[in-house]
mmCIF file of C-alpha atoms in Angstrom:
data_model
loop_
_atom_site.group_PDB
_atom_site.id
_atom_site.type_symbol
_atom_site.label_atom_id
_atom_site.label_comp_id
_atom_site.label_asym_id
_atom_site.label_seq_id
_atom_site.Cartn_x
_atom_site.Cartn_y
_atom_site.Cartn_z
ATOM 1 C CA MET J 18 -189.731 -189.619 -17.734
ATOM 2 C CA THR J 19 -190.027 -189.209 -21.475
ATOM 3 C CA PHE J 20 -192.162 -192.258 -22.137
ATOM 4 C CA GLY J 21 -194.379 -194.640 -20.216
ATOM 5 C CA MET J 22 -197.159 -194.111 -17.726
ATOM 6 C CA ALA J 23 -197.237 -191.969 -14.599
ATOM 7 C CA ILE J 24 -200.218 -191.601 -12.300
ATOM 8 C CA TYR J 25 -200.306 -188.798 -9.767
ATOM 9 C CA SER J 26 -202.393 -188.257 -6.679
ATOM 10 C CA ALA J 27 -204.650 -185.260 -6.243
ATOM 11 C CA ALA J 28 -201.834 -183.668 -4.253
ATOM 12 C CA GLY J 29 -199.481 -184.034 -7.195
ATOM 13 C CA SER J 30 -197.268 -186.781 -5.841
ATOM 14 C CA LEU J 31 -196.395 -189.736 -8.032
ATOM 15 C CA THR J 32 -198.569 -192.736 -7.118
ATOM 16 C CA TYR J 33 -197.614 -195.280 -9.701
ATOM 17 C CA SER J 34 -195.559 -195.393 -12.844
ATOM 18 C CA SER J 35 -194.139 -197.686 -15.470
ATOM 19 C CA THR J 36 -190.816 -197.678 -13.652
ATOM 20 C CA ASP J 37 -192.479 -199.523 -10.757
ATOM 21 C CA VAL J 38 -192.682 -203.263 -10.192
ATOM 22 C CA THR J 39 -195.563 -205.181 -8.673
ATOM 23 C CA TRP J 40 -197.223 -208.547 -8.415
ATOM 24 C CA ASN J 41 -200.842 -208.727 -9.546
ATOM 25 C CA GLN J 42 -203.308 -210.910 -7.732
ATOM 26 C CA VAL J 43 -204.849 -213.491 -10.020
ATOM 27 C CA ASP J 44 -206.695 -215.299 -7.266
ATOM 28 C CA MET J 45 -206.888 -215.866 -3.552
ATOM 29 C CA LEU J 46 -208.143 -219.393 -3.028
ATOM 30 C CA TYR J 47 -209.417 -221.057 0.088
ATOM 31 C CA VAL J 48 -208.140 -224.635 0.057
ATOM 32 C CA PRO J 49 -209.393 -226.851 2.876
ATOM 33 C CA ARG J 50 -207.359 -229.545 4.580
ATOM 34 C CA GLY J 51 -207.180 -232.513 2.275
ATOM 35 C CA GLY J 52 -208.381 -230.414 -0.644
ATOM 36 C CA ASP J 53 -207.296 -231.076 -4.219
ATOM 37 C CA VAL J 54 -207.783 -228.067 -6.493
ATOM 38 C CA TRP J 55 -207.032 -227.716 -10.205
ATOM 39 C CA LYS J 56 -207.656 -224.357 -11.766
ATOM 40 C CA ASP J 57 -206.819 -222.930 -15.165
ATOM 41 C CA TYR J 58 -205.917 -219.251 -15.428
ATOM 42 C CA PRO J 59 -205.409 -218.297 -19.094
ATOM 43 C CA VAL J 60 -204.074 -214.912 -17.964
ATOM 44 C CA LEU J 61 -200.945 -216.669 -16.680
ATOM 45 C CA ASN J 62 -199.909 -217.519 -20.204
ATOM 46 C CA GLY J 63 -196.378 -216.237 -20.743
ATOM 47 C CA LYS J 64 -196.240 -214.526 -17.371
ATOM 48 C CA GLU J 65 -194.027 -214.908 -14.320
ATOM 49 C CA VAL J 66 -196.044 -216.624 -11.591
ATOM 50 C CA LEU J 67 -195.608 -216.566 -7.834
ATOM 51 C CA THR J 68 -197.643 -218.482 -5.282
ATOM 52 C CA ALA J 69 -197.782 -218.308 -1.525
ATOM 53 C CA GLN J 70 -199.878 -219.972 1.121
ATOM 54 C CA MET J 71 -201.037 -218.709 4.478
ATOM 55 C CA MET J 72 -202.388 -221.123 7.039
ATOM 56 C CA ILE J 73 -205.663 -220.083 8.583
ATOM 57 C CA GLU J 74 -204.921 -221.564 11.974
ATOM 58 C CA PRO J 75 -201.357 -221.684 13.269
ATOM 59 C CA PRO J 76 -199.766 -225.115 12.985
ATOM 60 C CA PRO J 77 -200.554 -227.121 16.099
ATOM 61 C CA ILE J 78 -197.838 -228.876 18.095
ATOM 62 C CA ASP J 79 -199.650 -232.146 18.661
ATOM 63 C CA ARG J 80 -199.809 -233.289 15.035
ATOM 64 C CA LYS J 81 -198.151 -232.665 11.702
ATOM 65 C CA ALA J 82 -199.309 -229.547 9.859
ATOM 66 C CA ILE J 83 -198.346 -230.333 6.293
ATOM 67 C CA ALA J 84 -198.415 -227.459 3.825
ATOM 68 C CA HIS J 85 -200.134 -227.895 0.478
ATOM 69 C CA ALA J 86 -197.965 -228.699 -2.526
ATOM 70 C CA ILE J 87 -198.518 -226.037 -5.194
ATOM 71 C CA THR J 88 -197.452 -226.637 -8.774
ATOM 72 C CA VAL J 89 -197.862 -224.372 -11.757
ATOM 73 C CA SER J 90 -197.816 -225.995 -15.174
ATOM 74 C CA GLY J 91 -198.428 -223.535 -17.976
ATOM 75 C CA THR J 92 -201.637 -221.806 -16.989
ATOM 76 C CA VAL J 93 -202.850 -224.541 -14.642
ATOM 77 C CA VAL J 94 -202.361 -224.315 -10.889
ATOM 78 C CA HIS J 95 -202.641 -227.496 -8.831
ATOM 79 C CA ILE J 96 -202.906 -227.384 -5.055
ATOM 80 C CA ALA J 97 -203.110 -230.541 -2.947
ATOM 81 C CA GLY J 98 -201.670 -232.596 -0.145
ATOM 82 C CA GLY J 99 -202.002 -230.209 2.753
ATOM 83 C CA SER J 100 -203.399 -231.092 6.124
ATOM 84 C CA GLU J 101 -204.489 -227.570 7.077
ATOM 85 C CA ASN J 102 -207.075 -225.070 5.883
ATOM 86 C CA THR J 103 -205.111 -222.565 3.865
ATOM 87 C CA TYR J 104 -205.373 -219.447 1.726
ATOM 88 C CA VAL J 105 -203.351 -219.712 -1.464
ATOM 89 C CA LEU J 106 -202.315 -216.487 -3.133
ATOM 90 C CA ILE J 107 -201.622 -216.610 -6.871
ATOM 91 C CA LEU J 108 -199.691 -213.677 -8.286
ATOM 92 C CA MET J 109 -198.351 -212.843 -11.732
ATOM 93 C CA ARG J 110 -196.495 -210.088 -13.511
ATOM 94 C CA MET A 30 -204.155 -210.434 -23.345
ATOM 95 C CA THR A 31 -207.619 -210.573 -24.738
ATOM 96 C CA THR A 32 -208.661 -208.083 -27.415
ATOM 97 C CA TRP A 33 -210.380 -205.787 -24.969
ATOM 98 C CA GLY A 34 -209.478 -204.250 -21.634
ATOM 99 C CA PHE A 35 -206.420 -202.517 -20.283
ATOM 100 C CA GLU A 36 -202.892 -203.641 -19.670
ATOM 101 C CA ALA A 37 -199.861 -201.590 -18.707
ATOM 102 C CA THR A 38 -196.379 -203.042 -18.395
ATOM 103 C CA ASN A 39 -193.248 -201.628 -16.853
ATOM 104 C CA ASN A 40 -189.904 -201.083 -18.504
ATOM 105 C CA ALA A 41 -189.047 -204.748 -17.994
ATOM 106 C CA GLY A 42 -192.210 -205.913 -19.721
ATOM 107 C CA GLN A 43 -193.790 -207.063 -16.470
ATOM 108 C CA VAL A 44 -197.486 -206.417 -15.946
ATOM 109 C CA LEU A 45 -198.243 -203.359 -13.832
ATOM 110 C CA VAL A 46 -201.988 -203.124 -14.328
ATOM 111 C CA SER A 47 -204.266 -205.579 -16.049
ATOM 112 C CA SER A 48 -208.015 -205.583 -16.299
ATOM 113 C CA GLU A 49 -207.842 -209.370 -16.054
ATOM 114 C CA THR A 50 -206.226 -209.412 -12.607
ATOM 115 C CA ARG A 51 -206.393 -207.274 -9.490
ATOM 116 C CA ASN A 52 -203.592 -205.176 -8.086
ATOM 117 C CA LEU A 53 -202.966 -205.293 -4.373
ATOM 118 C CA HIS A 54 -203.799 -202.011 -2.645
ATOM 119 C CA PHE A 55 -203.060 -200.639 0.791
ATOM 120 C CA VAL A 56 -205.921 -201.323 3.172
ATOM 121 C CA GLY A 57 -204.294 -199.881 6.290
ATOM 122 C CA LYS A 58 -202.239 -200.922 9.255
ATOM 123 C CA ALA A 59 -203.580 -203.717 11.411
ATOM 124 C CA GLY A 60 -203.889 -202.838 15.075
ATOM 125 C CA LEU A 61 -202.382 -204.918 17.847
ATOM 126 C CA ASN A 62 -205.222 -206.689 19.615
ATOM 127 C CA ARG A 63 -203.242 -208.760 22.116
ATOM 128 C CA ILE A 64 -200.125 -210.800 22.739
ATOM 129 C CA ILE A 65 -201.223 -214.419 22.460
ATOM 130 C CA LYS A 66 -198.129 -215.922 24.019
ATOM 131 C CA GLN A 67 -194.676 -214.866 25.102
ATOM 132 C CA PHE A 68 -191.635 -216.293 26.814
ATOM 133 C CA ASN A 69 -188.007 -215.262 27.147
ATOM 134 C CA GLY A 70 -186.173 -218.609 27.074
ATOM 135 C CA TYR A 71 -185.507 -220.666 23.929
ATOM 136 C CA GLY A 72 -184.461 -217.520 22.074
ATOM 137 C CA GLY A 73 -187.622 -215.701 23.092
ATOM 138 C CA LEU A 74 -191.092 -215.521 21.590
ATOM 139 C CA ARG A 75 -193.659 -212.809 21.060
ATOM 140 C CA HIS A 76 -196.817 -214.107 19.409
ATOM 141 C CA TYR A 77 -199.049 -211.213 18.400
ATOM 142 C CA ALA A 78 -202.626 -210.973 17.173
ATOM 143 C CA PHE A 79 -203.418 -208.000 14.954
ATOM 144 C CA TRP A 80 -206.892 -207.096 13.724
ATOM 145 C CA ILE A 81 -208.038 -205.250 10.654
ATOM 146 C CA ASP A 82 -211.304 -204.808 8.766
ATOM 147 C CA CYS A 83 -211.174 -205.868 5.124
ATOM 148 C CA GLU A 84 -213.828 -207.111 2.722
ATOM 149 C CA VAL A 85 -211.518 -209.681 1.095
ATOM 150 C CA THR A 86 -208.633 -211.869 2.259
ATOM 151 C CA PRO A 87 -205.765 -209.593 3.333
ATOM 152 C CA VAL A 88 -202.098 -209.934 2.427
ATOM 153 C CA PRO A 89 -200.024 -208.794 5.420
ATOM 154 C CA PHE A 90 -196.553 -207.268 5.341
ATOM 155 C CA PHE A 91 -194.553 -206.569 8.499
ATOM 156 C CA THR A 92 -191.699 -204.326 9.535
ATOM 157 C CA MET A 93 -188.717 -205.789 11.364
ATOM 158 C CA PRO A 94 -187.895 -203.167 13.982
ATOM 159 C CA THR A 95 -185.467 -205.469 15.821
ATOM 160 C CA ASP A 96 -182.763 -207.880 14.667
ATOM 161 C CA ASP A 97 -184.986 -210.869 15.460
ATOM 162 C CA TYR A 98 -186.808 -213.410 13.283
ATOM 163 C CA TYR A 99 -190.377 -212.733 12.143
ATOM 164 C CA GLY A 100 -193.129 -214.589 10.343
ATOM 165 C CA VAL A 101 -196.894 -214.586 9.749
ATOM 166 C CA VAL A 102 -198.315 -217.831 11.130
ATOM 167 C CA ALA A 103 -202.037 -217.388 10.536
ATOM 168 C CA VAL A 104 -204.585 -215.248 8.730
ATOM 169 C CA LYS A 105 -208.214 -215.872 9.562
ATOM 170 C CA GLU A 106 -211.549 -214.162 9.386
ATOM 171 C CA ILE A 107 -213.055 -213.658 12.800
ATOM 172 C CA SER A 108 -215.885 -211.219 11.974
ATOM 173 C CA VAL A 109 -216.595 -210.098 15.486
ATOM 174 C CA TYR A 110 -218.774 -207.214 14.291
ATOM 175 C CA ALA A 111 -221.941 -207.269 12.214
ATOM 176 C CA ASN A 112 -221.859 -205.806 8.704
ATOM 177 C CA ARG A 113 -218.102 -205.923 8.297
ATOM 178 C CA LYS A 114 -215.354 -208.476 7.937
ATOM 179 C CA THR A 115 -212.634 -208.469 10.528
ATOM 180 C CA TRP A 116 -209.415 -210.460 10.150
ATOM 181 C CA GLU A 117 -206.949 -211.652 12.705
ATOM 182 C CA ILE A 118 -203.328 -211.787 11.574
ATOM 183 C CA GLU A 119 -200.982 -213.728 13.836
ATOM 184 C CA VAL A 120 -197.330 -212.771 13.750
ATOM 185 C CA ILE A 121 -194.496 -214.366 15.692
ATOM 186 C CA ARG A 122 -191.149 -212.857 16.544
ATOM 187 C CA SER A 123 -188.112 -214.243 18.344
ATOM 188 C CA GLY A 124 -186.285 -212.247 21.007
ATOM 189 C CA THR A 125 -187.437 -210.462 24.112
ATOM 190 C CA SER A 126 -187.827 -206.850 22.995
ATOM 191 C CA ALA A 127 -191.054 -205.025 23.765
ATOM 192 C CA THR A 128 -190.980 -203.391 20.331
ATOM 193 C CA VAL A 129 -193.989 -204.393 18.249
ATOM 194 C CA PRO A 130 -193.786 -204.670 14.449
ATOM 195 C CA GLU A 131 -196.097 -202.676 12.223
ATOM 196 C CA ILE A 132 -198.426 -204.661 10.005
ATOM 197 C CA TYR A 133 -199.193 -203.185 6.600
ATOM 198 C CA VAL A 134 -202.180 -204.870 5.032
ATOM 199 C CA PHE A 135 -202.808 -205.062 1.296
ATOM 200 C CA ALA A 136 -205.709 -206.588 -0.570
ATOM 201 C CA ASP A 137 -207.360 -206.443 -3.931
ATOM 202 C CA PRO A 138 -209.291 -203.178 -4.384
ATOM 203 C CA ARG A 139 -212.606 -204.712 -3.405
ATOM 204 C CA GLY A 140 -211.188 -204.865 0.109
ATOM 205 C CA VAL A 141 -210.780 -201.121 0.391
ATOM 206 C CA THR A 142 -213.777 -198.842 0.622
ATOM 207 C CA ALA A 143 -212.313 -195.504 1.649
ATOM 208 C CA ARG A 144 -211.497 -193.449 -1.423
ATOM 209 C CA ASN A 145 -210.552 -189.940 -0.425
ATOM 210 C CA THR A 146 -210.709 -188.228 -3.811
ATOM 211 C CA ASP A 147 -212.271 -188.423 -7.235
ATOM 212 C CA TYR A 148 -208.894 -187.842 -8.830
ATOM 213 C CA GLY A 149 -206.893 -190.772 -10.207
ATOM 214 C CA MET A 150 -207.100 -193.772 -12.475
ATOM 215 C CA LEU A 151 -209.568 -196.598 -12.088
ATOM 216 C CA VAL A 152 -209.466 -199.845 -14.087
ATOM 217 C CA LEU A 153 -212.450 -202.174 -13.966
ATOM 218 C CA ARG A 154 -212.758 -205.826 -14.839
ATOM 219 C CA ASP A 155 -215.377 -207.064 -17.247
ATOM 220 C CA ASP A 156 -217.735 -207.686 -14.322
ATOM 221 C CA GLY A 157 -217.519 -204.067 -13.243
ATOM 222 C CA THR A 158 -215.467 -204.711 -10.110
ATOM 223 C CA PRO A 159 -212.235 -202.783 -9.621
ATOM 224 C CA SER A 160 -208.933 -204.122 -10.834
ATOM 225 C CA PHE A 161 -206.770 -201.108 -10.090
ATOM 226 C CA ASP A 162 -207.431 -197.836 -8.315
ATOM 227 C CA SER A 163 -204.636 -195.318 -8.023
ATOM 228 C CA ARG A 164 -206.420 -193.628 -5.115
ATOM 229 C CA LEU A 165 -205.939 -196.660 -2.889
ATOM 230 C CA GLY A 166 -202.172 -196.956 -2.697
ATOM 231 C CA PRO A 167 -201.375 -199.721 -5.165
ATOM 232 C CA LEU A 168 -198.605 -202.029 -4.006
ATOM 233 C CA VAL A 169 -195.194 -201.296 -5.435
ATOM 234 C CA VAL A 170 -192.794 -204.176 -4.873
ATOM 235 C CA THR A 171 -189.140 -203.492 -4.131
ATOM 236 C CA GLY A 172 -187.863 -207.055 -4.213
ATOM 237 C CA GLY A 173 -188.532 -210.736 -3.859
ATOM 238 C CA ILE A 174 -186.708 -213.924 -3.035
ATOM 239 C CA ASN A 175 -187.485 -217.532 -2.189
ATOM 240 C CA VAL A 176 -186.061 -218.723 1.109
ATOM 241 C CA ALA A 177 -186.107 -221.786 3.318
ATOM 242 C CA PRO A 178 -184.659 -222.391 6.758
ATOM 243 C CA PRO A 179 -182.142 -225.189 7.317
ATOM 244 C CA SER A 180 -183.592 -228.526 8.293
ATOM 245 C CA ASN A 181 -182.317 -228.486 11.858
ATOM 246 C CA PRO A 182 -182.958 -225.429 14.045
ATOM 247 C CA LEU A 183 -180.054 -226.368 16.313
ATOM 248 C CA THR A 184 -176.395 -226.696 15.364
ATOM 249 C CA VAL A 185 -175.458 -228.265 18.699
ATOM 250 C CA ALA A 186 -177.362 -230.352 21.170
ATOM 251 C CA PRO A 187 -177.858 -228.957 24.672
ATOM 252 C CA PRO A 188 -175.477 -230.105 27.422
ATOM 253 C CA THR A 189 -176.531 -232.864 29.789
ATOM 254 C CA LEU A 190 -179.777 -231.964 31.486
ATOM 255 C CA SER A 191 -181.416 -233.539 34.467
ATOM 256 C CA ALA A 192 -183.287 -236.744 33.736
ATOM 257 C CA LYS A 193 -185.272 -236.467 36.956
ATOM 258 C CA TYR A 194 -188.739 -235.015 36.523
ATOM 259 C CA CYS A 195 -187.665 -232.503 33.834
ATOM 260 C CA GLY A 196 -185.654 -230.737 36.466
ATOM 261 C CA SER A 197 -183.512 -228.653 34.073
ATOM 262 C CA GLY A 198 -186.157 -226.370 32.630
ATOM 263 C CA GLN A 199 -183.868 -223.377 32.759
ATOM 264 C CA GLY A 200 -181.014 -225.342 31.214
ATOM 265 C CA ALA A 201 -183.243 -226.269 28.302
ATOM 266 C CA ALA A 202 -184.462 -222.676 27.946
ATOM 267 C CA ASP A 203 -180.871 -221.444 27.850
ATOM 268 C CA ASN A 204 -179.620 -224.000 25.336
ATOM 269 C CA MET A 205 -182.446 -224.851 22.956
ATOM 270 C CA GLY A 206 -182.963 -221.482 21.295
ATOM 271 C CA ALA A 207 -182.675 -221.884 17.510
ATOM 272 C CA ASN A 208 -179.221 -220.977 16.231
ATOM 273 C CA ASN A 209 -179.183 -222.351 12.696
ATOM 274 C CA ARG A 210 -180.098 -220.377 9.585
ATOM 275 C CA ASN A 211 -179.632 -219.999 5.861
ATOM 276 C CA THR A 212 -178.170 -216.729 4.627
ATOM 277 C CA TYR A 213 -179.197 -214.836 1.488
ATOM 278 C CA GLN A 214 -177.530 -211.729 0.146
ATOM 279 C CA PHE A 215 -180.574 -209.548 -0.410
ATOM 280 C CA ALA A 216 -180.567 -205.787 -0.217
ATOM 281 C CA VAL A 217 -184.001 -204.216 0.202
ATOM 282 C CA PRO A 218 -184.269 -200.667 -1.140
ATOM 283 C CA GLY A 219 -186.423 -198.054 0.532
ATOM 284 C CA ALA A 220 -186.261 -196.270 3.853
ATOM 285 C CA LYS A 221 -188.724 -198.571 5.610
ATOM 286 C CA PRO A 222 -188.634 -202.137 4.288
ATOM 287 C CA ILE A 223 -191.721 -204.229 4.865
ATOM 288 C CA PHE A 224 -191.879 -207.980 4.255
ATOM 289 C CA PHE A 225 -194.484 -210.514 3.249
ATOM 290 C CA TYR A 226 -193.464 -213.906 4.610
ATOM 291 C CA PRO A 227 -195.923 -216.596 5.642
ATOM 292 C CA SER A 228 -194.304 -218.968 8.115
ATOM 293 C CA ILE A 229 -194.978 -222.486 6.879
ATOM 294 C CA ALA A 230 -191.935 -224.492 7.964
ATOM 295 C CA GLN A 231 -192.029 -226.183 11.326
ATOM 296 C CA ALA A 232 -189.679 -228.355 13.292
ATOM 297 C CA GLU A 233 -189.641 -230.143 16.594
ATOM 298 C CA ARG A 234 -186.471 -231.234 18.348
ATOM 299 C CA GLU A 235 -186.235 -233.339 21.475
ATOM 300 C CA PHE A 236 -183.399 -234.550 23.647
ATOM 301 C CA SER A 237 -183.692 -237.425 26.067
ATOM 302 C CA PHE A 238 -181.695 -237.976 29.225
ATOM 303 C CA HIS A 239 -181.538 -241.062 31.427
ATOM 304 C CA GLU A 240 -180.353 -241.531 34.994
ATOM 305 C CA TRP A 241 -180.519 -244.581 37.213
ATOM 306 C CA GLU A 242 -179.735 -245.559 40.797
ATOM 307 C CA ASP A 243 -179.546 -248.892 42.616
ATOM 308 C CA GLU A 244 -180.066 -249.142 46.358
ATOM 309 C CA CYS A 245 -179.368 -252.144 48.510
ATOM 310 C CA ASP A 246 -180.519 -252.684 52.116
ATOM 311 C CA GLY A 247 -178.214 -255.531 53.049
ATOM 312 C CA PHE A 248 -174.925 -256.698 51.622
ATOM 313 C CA ASP A 249 -173.951 -255.764 48.105
ATOM 314 C CA TYR A 250 -171.649 -258.367 46.589
ATOM 315 C CA GLY A 251 -172.377 -257.253 43.052
ATOM 316 C CA VAL A 252 -175.722 -258.868 43.688
ATOM 317 C CA CYS A 253 -177.752 -257.422 46.521
ATOM 318 C CA ILE A 254 -178.270 -259.815 49.412
ATOM 319 C CA GLY A 255 -181.313 -258.177 50.953
ATOM 320 C CA VAL A 256 -183.892 -255.755 49.651
ATOM 321 C CA SER A 257 -182.859 -253.797 46.550
ATOM 322 C CA ARG A 258 -184.475 -250.994 44.627
ATOM 323 C CA ALA A 259 -183.607 -249.938 41.065
ATOM 324 C CA TYR A 260 -184.659 -246.489 39.893
ATOM 325 C CA ASP A 261 -184.824 -245.200 36.320
ATOM 326 C CA TRP A 262 -185.626 -241.663 35.293
ATOM 327 C CA TYR A 263 -186.125 -240.390 31.752
ATOM 328 C CA SER A 264 -186.756 -236.813 30.693
ATOM 329 C CA TYR A 265 -187.509 -235.703 27.124
ATOM 330 C CA TYR A 266 -186.929 -231.991 26.658
ATOM 331 C CA TRP A 267 -188.439 -230.624 23.468
ATOM 332 C CA ALA A 268 -189.014 -227.400 21.610
ATOM 333 C CA PHE A 269 -191.251 -226.623 18.650
ATOM 334 C CA TYR A 270 -190.044 -224.132 16.075
ATOM 335 C CA ARG A 271 -191.598 -222.232 13.194
ATOM 336 C CA GLY A 272 -189.844 -220.632 10.267
ATOM 337 C CA GLY A 273 -188.899 -216.971 10.434
ATOM 338 C CA ILE A 274 -186.882 -214.398 8.542
ATOM 339 C CA ARG A 275 -184.462 -211.758 9.758
ATOM 340 C CA TYR A 276 -183.101 -208.820 7.775
ATOM 341 C CA VAL A 277 -179.852 -207.152 8.798
ATOM 342 C CA GLY A 278 -177.438 -205.153 6.713
ATOM 343 C CA GLY A 279 -178.240 -206.393 3.254
ATOM 344 C CA TYR A 280 -178.646 -210.014 4.276
ATOM 345 C CA LEU A 281 -181.823 -211.972 4.729
ATOM 346 C CA TYR A 282 -181.637 -214.906 7.096
ATOM 347 C CA ALA A 283 -184.111 -217.780 7.050
ATOM 348 C CA GLY A 284 -184.134 -219.426 10.454
ATOM 349 C CA TRP A 285 -186.368 -220.567 13.249
ATOM 350 C CA ILE A 286 -188.459 -219.153 16.065
ATOM 351 C CA ALA A 287 -189.222 -221.289 19.112
ATOM 352 C CA ALA A 288 -192.997 -221.241 19.366
ATOM 353 C CA GLU A 289 -193.577 -223.801 22.098
ATOM 354 C CA PHE A 290 -191.590 -225.961 24.479
ATOM 355 C CA GLY A 291 -192.132 -228.653 27.045
ATOM 356 C CA CYS A 292 -190.781 -231.744 28.695
ATOM 357 C CA ASN A 293 -192.068 -235.229 29.409
ATOM 358 C CA TRP A 294 -190.686 -237.408 32.182
ATOM 359 C CA THR A 295 -191.075 -241.002 33.267
ATOM 360 C CA TYR A 296 -190.045 -242.675 36.495
ATOM 361 C CA ARG A 297 -189.811 -246.362 37.283
ATOM 362 C CA LYS A 298 -188.876 -248.198 40.473
ATOM 363 C CA LYS A 299 -188.349 -251.938 40.720
ATOM 364 C CA SER A 300 -187.933 -253.599 44.080
ATOM 365 C CA ALA A 301 -186.448 -257.045 44.717
ATOM 366 C CA LEU A 302 -185.598 -259.348 47.580
ATOM 367 C CA ILE A 303 -182.439 -261.354 46.935
ATOM 368 C CA GLY A 304 -182.938 -260.764 43.234
ATOM 369 C CA ILE A 305 -186.600 -261.792 43.221
ATOM 370 C CA GLY A 306 -188.972 -259.029 42.135
ATOM 371 C CA ILE A 307 -191.410 -257.918 44.783
ATOM 372 C CA GLY A 308 -193.090 -255.049 42.963
ATOM 373 C CA GLY A 309 -192.452 -251.521 41.893
ATOM 374 C CA SER A 310 -193.992 -248.293 40.853
ATOM 375 C CA SER A 311 -193.870 -245.863 37.972
ATOM 376 C CA GLY A 312 -195.132 -242.487 36.914
ATOM 377 C CA THR A 313 -195.075 -240.017 34.060
ATOM 378 C CA GLY A 314 -195.825 -236.356 33.598
ATOM 379 C CA GLY A 315 -195.417 -233.359 31.397
ATOM 380 C CA GLN A 316 -196.400 -232.619 27.823
ATOM 381 C CA TRP A 317 -195.359 -234.760 24.869
ATOM 382 C CA PRO A 318 -194.887 -233.332 21.349
ATOM 383 C CA TYR A 319 -195.959 -235.113 18.170
ATOM 384 C CA SER A 320 -192.579 -236.137 16.710
ATOM 385 C CA ASN A 321 -188.968 -235.215 16.198
ATOM 386 C CA GLU A 322 -188.909 -233.913 12.628
ATOM 387 C CA THR A 323 -188.978 -230.963 10.246
ATOM 388 C CA LEU A 324 -191.849 -230.190 7.842
ATOM 389 C CA ASN A 325 -192.618 -227.848 4.964
ATOM 390 C CA LEU A 326 -189.128 -226.869 3.885
ATOM 391 C CA THR A 327 -190.276 -225.950 0.380
ATOM 392 C CA PRO A 328 -188.883 -222.471 -0.364
ATOM 393 C CA THR A 329 -191.284 -219.699 0.563
ATOM 394 C CA ALA A 330 -191.637 -216.383 -1.246
ATOM 395 C CA VAL A 331 -190.565 -213.230 0.519
ATOM 396 C CA ILE A 332 -191.917 -210.052 -1.089
ATOM 397 C CA THR A 333 -190.719 -206.646 -0.005
ATOM 398 C CA ALA A 334 -192.019 -203.098 -0.339
ATOM 399 C CA ASN A 335 -191.297 -199.692 1.143
ATOM 400 C CA GLY A 336 -193.630 -198.983 4.040
ATOM 401 C CA LEU A 337 -192.840 -195.292 3.956
ATOM 402 C CA ARG A 338 -194.799 -195.031 0.745
ATOM 403 C CA TYR A 339 -197.984 -195.926 2.655
ATOM 404 C CA ASP A 340 -197.417 -193.986 5.905
#
């Protein structure tokens, strides 16, 4: 390429460049069942944000396993309402 | 961005590296520890447990080596060894194939300790911890989409099954495999697509059947003149499903994987002499699920990458 960034490995193969796309991890939060978390991430300002949640224990069959509701408003992430212990992944690009 | 630090963007203006965040890097492939559960009816299930050592919470991607549905149902730290963190990643798959998916694990660079060279680019955060390290296989994303399965895993109810003591187990197994899905046109570039998809959605469906019989020892004139017995049987066949994705030929399908099944039955007998009750008996057995509903249908992010890049 004629402009941009290219990073090569010691073997000379291209590892990473400005033609690539990725999601950067802003945080990986542990949110317990019944938890209510507000967190401000100034780095999210003007960025595309993606969130995902991974339950720590698989949902049981003998009761409801309600996922947390995750909302992003500006730079503030709000996570609440879930009945299971969960990891919440916050990504941006 | 603040007035200090490092930030690189790609041609689309999206952040590639930032000293205020952490890139995901390739930790390694998780090893299959055991098959937690499997069955061949109800569309089939293989419930795997994979283990990997990682100092921070891992982000697992999986291959889809068969045309079945896949999903990650749990990620938990088990730390079975001293001085290192071990994680168990539970993956479910529909179908009956013996082929096991590969699990590619990514994490922020604090989770990776093996750096095989001094050559590359390292970006640190203001606290001195790594943000990006080109030696560790930074994650390059090839696509992303939000998906959700349809509310009902089944498009048709099973045919009539036996109401007596859950006697149609095979009939339920043959007819209650999930067959409903949402379809997304979604081509994943790269020779070996890998997928991040946490399975959050869940659904339970149940179908009840009732049979009855009346017996009369005597003369039956519409009303039994003698000793009569009235029998009632109920059976509630149920299956519990979790969300899964399937990728075939440029289409991503969001559907369901049967993760559990069971049946509950009840039996009641009432006896009478010339219409006057003289007693009875009843019984129940089998497992009962929590309710007949679908949860967590909020669209879930699917992120894709090319596994070949990390082999």
